Amino acid sequence: MAYNFKEMMNKPERFTPGHRMCAGCGAPIAVRNVLRALKEEDKAVITCATSCLEVSTFMYPYTSWEDSFIHNAFENAAATCSGVESAYRALKKKGKIDDTYKFIAFGGDGGTYDIGFQSLSGAMERGHDMVYVCYDNGAYMNTGIQRSSATPQFADTTTTPSGTQSPGKPQYRKDLAAIIAEHHVAYVGQTTFVQNMKDLHLKAEKAIYTEGPAFLNVMAPCPRGWRYDSPEILNICKLAVETCYWPLFEVIDGKWVLNYKPKNKLPIEDFLKTQGRFSHLFKPENEKYIAIMQEEVDKRWEELLKKCEE
Amino acid sequence: MSIRERLSGNEAIATAMRQVCADVMPAYPITPSTELPQYFSSFVANGETDTIFVPVESEHSAMSACIGSEAAGARTMSATSSCGLAFMWEMLYVAASNRLPIALAVVNRALSGPININCDHSDAMGARDAGWIQIFAETNQEAYDNFVQAYRIAEHPDVKLPIMICQDGFITSHGVQNIELLEDDVVKNFVGEYYPESWLLNPEHPEAVGPYTNPPYYMEAKYGQLQGLINAKKVALEVAKEFKEISGREYGLFEEYRMEDADYVMVMMGSAAGTCKDTVDMLREEGIKAGLLKIRMFRPFPGEEIAEALKGAKVIACMDRTESYNSQDGPIGADVKAALFNAGMAPKVLNYVYGLAGRDVTVESLASVFEDMKTVDETGEIGDTYRYLDLRG
């Protein structure tokens, strides 16, 4: 599929300015680029889990969303979206709707990996024609940076603070994209903001226009939780990919495909040192934790290469 | 021509569900309402309905999908019981605040714990403040008739609120009774097509549902919801009038049974009202002026009308098939007493908790309540106002 950056950026925005998201936040970048993958003539209903994204973009009586939009609760964006999609099928069958609609749900990692996990799993298994997009910033940012199952090991959050007796979050992060791929859904993609958004755009397009359930996992940094200078966001995303912390891959009808293989895989420190949430790891007594993290990144990367037959 | 049948309450509701031509039914199995998604799935499997059945992975997702579907513009329904309704609790409030006229068949069952699958009203009573309309049935016929009327009340432009059609688990849901069904096209014409005022799938006008609402708007939204609920009383009576024209059966906000000159009145709802009618008949033969006020519509609570109907009563016994742990009365007791107080009336009121978790309710035990009312009347001593009926010693 062709990707023309200039052309893409000139498409009419379906997610309009004026919302209250922080400068340097990844969530609106994810949303704008996913929505750009919609054909202009196609209509959409957007579902959103309770999140920064929801409370900052749809505060009565204002909305930033050009398309129809529904927020229901924190843990049920997938189930809600499945209800909307079922209504579409029912009304289409009865001849009450002619237009083509697409169904996209957005949720943060808390609302997706944790509390919304069952709802997501159910909707994916039932085979609704919808896309669930997780904007993964690796913690409950809306409530004030608490750890989630997406939080990387050793990150400092308000419920896994680093201290004299703790190096931060003790556990590894859950690999949600792989878990959803195991549901044997039509399409799974993992991406972030690199290559002038090309990877994200192409995956969003495939996710939206592949019939059946699709899941996109988009790493979307949070300046408050990760503690970085706002303009650094794209550099951080690049380093996440170049260190193989956040590999770009997709699973199409069960086939794993690696989308990018760094020529020189960078050490994990290069990613960690860009963010305040890992700053404690650079104290001399904590360096062993960086080695542990490197080991885990390497292990997961090797597993991914095997799955992708690289 | 109505159709004479012998059906269980669940079969009756399933028939009504097919006849009202809903668009979507997300549902999840739980005893004793499990048969509803089962029957409905077989209608789908055999091409007897156009409704899309969504076999969700939990009751929470059932109500979440109902909200999505109804907001999208589709007539939507579901069914549940007990813990299933409790699991929906968070979403019940959202359905009501978004003014979505979803119909939910509730087959009343005890809440855990201890776990028990039999009838009481603790599930629906737990959800009584969620902003839904709640209608209760004594018989299978009433359960069926109430479901046929449900969307006409819920979807009315002056109401626009979700509705629970409740029946008693096992006692009516699995008990087979004679019933008169209406013909499919009669129900279809009665219920009519659904044309929401705004919906997500409106190609002319995108819709936004479920905003974050700051203090300057929140209270007004809640007040608007209350007006819709209050209007449901008037609308339910109008719909009942039209329903009588197609069925010959009469419905009000509550039923008064031998109340004309009753000194002692039992207020209750659900299947035990049938047992109470027998009890009243028996006591009347003995010369005791007993009566029954059977609540059909519990939310909104027809307080003024109930107070008016209780004007002649010397002693009233409010019968609650649930424990609400405020330690002085149950939900019916609290609401009836508030209604009497608001009307400037102060009769003697006893409140009984009865029939929890399917404990048998017999003519003998209800007769003992009337006996208690008589004693209070004759001695002037009310004693303990909050009592458990048939508690083992």
CSV table of N, CA, C and O in Angstrom, one decimal, chain A residues 34-103:
chain,number,residue,atom,x,y,z
A,34,VAL,N,-4.6,6.9,13.3
A,34,VAL,CA,-5.5,5.8,13.0
A,34,VAL,C,-6.7,6.3,12.2
A,34,VAL,O,-7.1,5.7,11.2
A,35,LEU,N,-7.3,7.4,12.6
A,35,LEU,CA,-8.4,7.9,11.9
A,35,LEU,C,-8.1,8.4,10.4
A,35,LEU,O,-9.0,8.3,9.5
A,36,ARG,N,-6.9,8.8,10.2
A,36,ARG,CA,-6.5,9.1,8.8
A,36,ARG,C,-6.5,7.9,7.9
A,36,ARG,O,-6.6,8.1,6.7
A,37,ALA,N,-6.5,6.7,8.5
A,37,ALA,CA,-6.5,5.5,7.6
A,37,ALA,C,-8.0,5.2,7.1
A,37,ALA,O,-8.2,4.3,6.3
A,38,LEU,N,-8.9,5.9,7.7
A,38,LEU,CA,-10.3,5.7,7.2
A,38,LEU,C,-10.5,6.4,5.8
A,38,LEU,O,-10.0,7.5,5.6
A,39,LYS,N,-11.2,5.7,4.9
A,39,LYS,CA,-11.5,6.4,3.7
A,39,LYS,C,-12.4,7.5,4.0
A,39,LYS,O,-13.3,7.4,4.8
A,40,GLU,N,-12.2,8.6,3.3
A,40,GLU,CA,-13.0,9.8,3.6
A,40,GLU,C,-14.5,9.6,3.4
A,40,GLU,O,-15.3,10.1,4.2
A,41,GLU,N,-14.9,8.7,2.5
A,41,GLU,CA,-16.3,8.5,2.3
A,41,GLU,C,-16.9,7.5,3.3
A,41,GLU,O,-18.2,7.5,3.4
A,42,ASP,N,-16.1,6.9,4.1
A,42,ASP,CA,-16.6,5.9,5.1
A,42,ASP,C,-16.9,6.6,6.4
A,42,ASP,O,-16.2,7.5,6.8
A,43,LYS,N,-18.0,6.2,7.0
A,43,LYS,CA,-18.4,6.8,8.3
A,43,LYS,C,-17.8,5.8,9.4
A,43,LYS,O,-17.5,4.7,9.1
A,44,ALA,N,-17.8,6.4,10.6
A,44,ALA,CA,-17.2,5.6,11.7
A,44,ALA,C,-18.0,5.9,12.9
A,44,ALA,O,-18.5,7.0,13.1
A,45,VAL,N,-18.0,4.9,13.8
A,45,VAL,CA,-18.5,5.2,15.2
A,45,VAL,C,-17.2,4.8,16.1
A,45,VAL,O,-16.7,3.7,16.0
A,46,ILE,N,-16.8,5.8,16.9
A,46,ILE,CA,-15.7,5.6,17.7
A,46,ILE,C,-16.2,5.3,19.2
A,46,ILE,O,-17.1,6.0,19.7
A,47,THR,N,-15.6,4.3,19.8
A,47,THR,CA,-15.9,4.0,21.2
A,47,THR,C,-14.6,4.3,22.0
A,47,THR,O,-13.5,4.1,21.5
A,48,CYS,N,-14.8,4.8,23.1
A,48,CYS,CA,-13.6,5.2,23.9
A,48,CYS,C,-13.8,4.7,25.4
A,48,CYS,O,-14.8,5.0,26.0
A,49,ALA,N,-12.8,4.1,25.9
A,49,ALA,CA,-12.8,3.7,27.3
A,49,ALA,C,-12.6,5.0,28.2
A,49,ALA,O,-12.0,5.9,27.7
A,50,THR,N,-13.0,5.0,29.4
A,50,THR,CA,-12.7,6.1,30.3
A,50,THR,C,-11.2,6.1,30.3
A,50,THR,O,-10.5,5.1,30.5
A,51,SER,N,-10.6,7.3,30.2
A,51,SER,CA,-9.2,7.5,30.1
A,51,SER,C,-8.9,9.0,30.0
A,51,SER,O,-9.8,9.8,29.9
A,52,CYS,N,-7.6,9.4,30.0
A,52,CYS,CA,-7.3,10.8,29.7
A,52,CYS,C,-7.9,11.2,28.4
A,52,CYS,O,-8.5,12.3,28.2
A,53,LEU,N,-7.8,10.3,27.4
A,53,LEU,CA,-8.3,10.6,26.0
A,53,LEU,C,-9.8,10.9,26.1
A,53,LEU,O,-10.2,11.9,25.5
A,54,GLU,N,-10.6,10.2,26.8
A,54,GLU,CA,-12.0,10.4,26.9
A,54,GLU,C,-12.3,11.7,27.6
A,54,GLU,O,-13.0,12.6,27.1
A,55,VAL,N,-11.8,11.9,28.8
A,55,VAL,CA,-12.2,13.0,29.6
A,55,VAL,C,-11.7,14.3,29.1
A,55,VAL,O,-12.2,15.4,29.4
A,56,SER,N,-10.6,14.2,28.3
A,56,SER,CA,-10.0,15.5,27.7
A,56,SER,C,-10.5,15.9,26.4
A,56,SER,O,-10.2,16.9,25.9
A,57,THR,N,-11.3,15.0,25.7
A,57,THR,CA,-11.7,15.3,24.3
A,57,THR,C,-13.2,15.4,24.2
A,57,THR,O,-13.7,15.7,23.2
A,58,PHE,N,-13.9,15.0,25.3
A,58,PHE,CA,-15.4,15.0,25.2
A,58,PHE,C,-15.9,15.4,26.6
A,58,PHE,O,-16.4,14.6,27.4
A,59,MET,N,-15.8,16.7,26.8
A,59,MET,CA,-16.3,17.3,28.0
A,59,MET,C,-17.5,18.1,27.7
A,59,MET,O,-17.4,19.1,26.9
A,60,TYR,N,-18.6,17.7,28.2
A,60,TYR,CA,-19.9,18.4,27.8
A,60,TYR,C,-19.8,19.9,28.0
A,60,TYR,O,-19.3,20.4,29.0
A,61,PRO,N,-20.2,20.7,27.0
A,61,PRO,CA,-20.9,20.3,25.8
A,61,PRO,C,-20.0,20.3,24.6
A,61,PRO,O,-20.4,20.6,23.5
A,62,TYR,N,-18.7,20.0,24.7
A,62,TYR,CA,-17.8,20.1,23.6
A,62,TYR,C,-17.3,18.7,23.3
A,62,TYR,O,-17.1,17.8,24.1
A,63,THR,N,-17.0,18.5,22.0
A,63,THR,CA,-16.3,17.2,21.6
A,63,THR,C,-15.3,17.5,20.5
A,63,THR,O,-15.5,18.4,19.7
A,64,SER,N,-14.2,16.8,20.5
A,64,SER,CA,-13.2,16.9,19.4
A,64,SER,C,-13.4,15.9,18.3
A,64,SER,O,-12.7,15.9,17.3
A,65,TRP,N,-14.5,15.1,18.4
A,65,TRP,CA,-14.6,14.0,17.5
A,65,TRP,C,-15.6,14.3,16.4
A,65,TRP,O,-16.8,14.6,16.7
A,66,GLU,N,-15.2,14.2,15.1
A,66,GLU,CA,-16.1,14.5,14.0
A,66,GLU,C,-17.1,13.4,13.8
A,66,GLU,O,-18.2,13.6,13.3
A,67,ASP,N,-16.6,12.2,14.1
A,67,ASP,CA,-17.5,11.0,13.9
A,67,ASP,C,-18.4,10.8,15.1
A,67,ASP,O,-18.1,11.3,16.2
A,68,SER,N,-19.4,9.9,14.9
A,68,SER,CA,-20.2,9.5,16.1
A,68,SER,C,-19.3,8.9,17.1
A,68,SER,O,-18.3,8.2,16.8
A,69,PHE,N,-19.6,9.1,18.4
A,69,PHE,CA,-18.6,8.7,19.4
A,69,PHE,C,-19.4,8.3,20.7
A,69,PHE,O,-20.4,8.9,21.0
A,70,ILE,N,-19.0,7.2,21.3
A,70,ILE,CA,-19.6,6.8,22.5
A,70,ILE,C,-18.5,6.4,23.6
A,70,ILE,O,-17.6,5.7,23.3
A,71,HIS,N,-18.7,7.0,24.7
A,71,HIS,CA,-18.0,6.6,25.9
A,71,HIS,C,-18.9,5.9,26.8
A,71,HIS,O,-20.0,6.5,27.1
A,72,ASN,N,-18.6,4.8,27.4
A,72,ASN,CA,-19.5,4.0,28.2
A,72,ASN,C,-18.9,4.0,29.6
A,72,ASN,O,-19.3,4.6,30.6
A,73,ALA,N,-17.8,3.2,29.8
A,73,ALA,CA,-17.1,3.1,31.1
A,73,ALA,C,-15.7,2.7,30.9
A,73,ALA,O,-15.2,2.7,29.7
A,74,PHE,N,-15.0,2.4,31.9
A,74,PHE,CA,-13.6,2.2,31.9
A,74,PHE,C,-13.2,0.8,31.2
A,74,PHE,O,-12.4,0.7,30.3
A,75,GLU,N,-13.9,-0.2,31.7
A,75,GLU,CA,-13.5,-1.6,31.4
A,75,GLU,C,-14.3,-2.2,30.2
A,75,GLU,O,-14.2,-3.4,30.0
A,76,ASN,N,-15.1,-1.5,29.5
A,76,ASN,CA,-16.0,-2.1,28.5
A,76,ASN,C,-16.0,-1.5,27.1
A,76,ASN,O,-17.0,-1.6,26.5
A,77,ALA,N,-15.0,-0.9,26.7
A,77,ALA,CA,-15.0,-0.3,25.4
A,77,ALA,C,-15.2,-1.3,24.3
A,77,ALA,O,-16.0,-1.1,23.4
A,78,ALA,N,-14.6,-2.5,24.5
A,78,ALA,CA,-14.7,-3.5,23.4
A,78,ALA,C,-16.1,-4.1,23.4
A,78,ALA,O,-16.7,-4.2,22.3
A,79,ALA,N,-16.7,-4.3,24.6
A,79,ALA,CA,-18.1,-4.8,24.6
A,79,ALA,C,-19.1,-3.8,24.0
A,79,ALA,O,-20.0,-4.1,23.3
A,80,THR,N,-18.8,-2.5,24.4
A,80,THR,CA,-19.7,-1.4,23.9
A,80,THR,C,-19.6,-1.4,22.4
A,80,THR,O,-20.6,-1.3,21.7
A,81,CYS,N,-18.4,-1.4,21.9
A,81,CYS,CA,-18.2,-1.3,20.4
A,81,CYS,C,-18.8,-2.5,19.7
A,81,CYS,O,-19.4,-2.4,18.7
A,82,SER,N,-18.8,-3.7,20.4
A,82,SER,CA,-19.4,-4.9,19.8
A,82,SER,C,-20.9,-4.7,19.7
A,82,SER,O,-21.6,-5.2,18.8
A,83,GLY,N,-21.5,-4.0,20.7
A,83,GLY,CA,-22.9,-3.7,20.7
A,83,GLY,C,-23.3,-2.7,19.5
A,83,GLY,O,-24.3,-2.9,18.8
A,84,VAL,N,-22.4,-1.7,19.3
A,84,VAL,CA,-22.7,-0.8,18.2
A,84,VAL,C,-22.6,-1.5,16.9
A,84,VAL,O,-23.4,-1.4,16.0
A,85,GLU,N,-21.6,-2.4,16.8
A,85,GLU,CA,-21.4,-3.1,15.5
A,85,GLU,C,-22.5,-4.1,15.3
A,85,GLU,O,-23.0,-4.2,14.1
A,86,SER,N,-23.1,-4.7,16.3
A,86,SER,CA,-24.2,-5.6,16.2
A,86,SER,C,-25.4,-4.8,15.7
A,86,SER,O,-26.2,-5.3,14.9
A,87,ALA,N,-25.6,-3.6,16.3
A,87,ALA,CA,-26.7,-2.8,15.9
A,87,ALA,C,-26.6,-2.4,14.4
A,87,ALA,O,-27.6,-2.5,13.7
A,88,TYR,N,-25.4,-2.2,14.0
A,88,TYR,CA,-25.2,-1.8,12.5
A,88,TYR,C,-25.6,-3.0,11.7
A,88,TYR,O,-26.3,-2.9,10.7
A,89,ARG,N,-25.2,-4.2,12.1
A,89,ARG,CA,-25.5,-5.4,11.3
A,89,ARG,C,-27.1,-5.6,11.3
A,89,ARG,O,-27.7,-6.0,10.2
A,90,ALA,N,-27.7,-5.4,12.4
A,90,ALA,CA,-29.1,-5.6,12.5
A,90,ALA,C,-29.9,-4.6,11.7
A,90,ALA,O,-30.8,-5.0,10.9
A,91,LEU,N,-29.5,-3.3,11.8
A,91,LEU,CA,-30.2,-2.3,11.0
A,91,LEU,C,-29.9,-2.4,9.5
A,91,LEU,O,-30.8,-2.1,8.7
A,92,LYS,N,-28.7,-2.8,9.2
A,92,LYS,CA,-28.3,-3.0,7.8
A,92,LYS,C,-29.2,-4.1,7.2
A,92,LYS,O,-29.7,-4.0,6.1
A,93,LYS,N,-29.3,-5.2,7.9
A,93,LYS,CA,-30.1,-6.4,7.5
A,93,LYS,C,-31.6,-6.0,7.3
A,93,LYS,O,-32.2,-6.5,6.4
A,94,LYS,N,-32.1,-5.1,8.1
A,94,LYS,CA,-33.4,-4.6,8.0
A,94,LYS,C,-33.6,-3.5,7.0
A,94,LYS,O,-34.7,-2.9,6.8
A,95,GLY,N,-32.5,-3.1,6.3
A,95,GLY,CA,-32.6,-2.1,5.3
A,95,GLY,C,-32.7,-0.7,5.8
A,95,GLY,O,-33.1,0.2,5.1
A,96,LYS,N,-32.4,-0.5,7.1
A,96,LYS,CA,-32.5,0.8,7.7
A,96,LYS,C,-31.3,1.7,7.5
A,96,LYS,O,-31.3,2.9,7.9
A,97,ILE,N,-30.2,1.1,7.1
A,97,ILE,CA,-28.9,1.9,6.9
A,97,ILE,C,-28.3,1.5,5.5
A,97,ILE,O,-28.2,0.3,5.2
A,98,ASP,N,-27.9,2.5,4.8
A,98,ASP,CA,-27.2,2.3,3.5
A,98,ASP,C,-25.7,2.5,3.6
A,98,ASP,O,-24.9,1.8,3.0
A,99,ASP,N,-25.3,3.5,4.4
A,99,ASP,CA,-23.9,3.9,4.5
A,99,ASP,C,-23.0,2.8,5.1
A,99,ASP,O,-23.4,1.9,5.8
A,100,THR,N,-21.7,2.9,4.7
A,100,THR,CA,-20.7,2.0,5.2
A,100,THR,C,-20.1,2.6,6.5
A,100,THR,O,-19.7,3.8,6.5
A,101,TYR,N,-20.2,1.9,7.6
A,101,TYR,CA,-19.6,2.3,8.8
A,101,TYR,C,-18.5,1.4,9.3
A,101,TYR,O,-18.5,0.2,9.0
A,102,LYS,N,-17.5,2.0,9.9
A,102,LYS,CA,-16.4,1.3,10.5
A,102,LYS,C,-16.4,1.5,12.0
A,102,LYS,O,-16.9,2.6,12.5
A,103,PHE,N,-15.9,0.6,12.8
A,103,PHE,CA,-16.0,0.6,14.2
A,103,PHE,C,-14.7,0.5,14.9
A,103,PHE,O,-14.0,-0.5,14.7
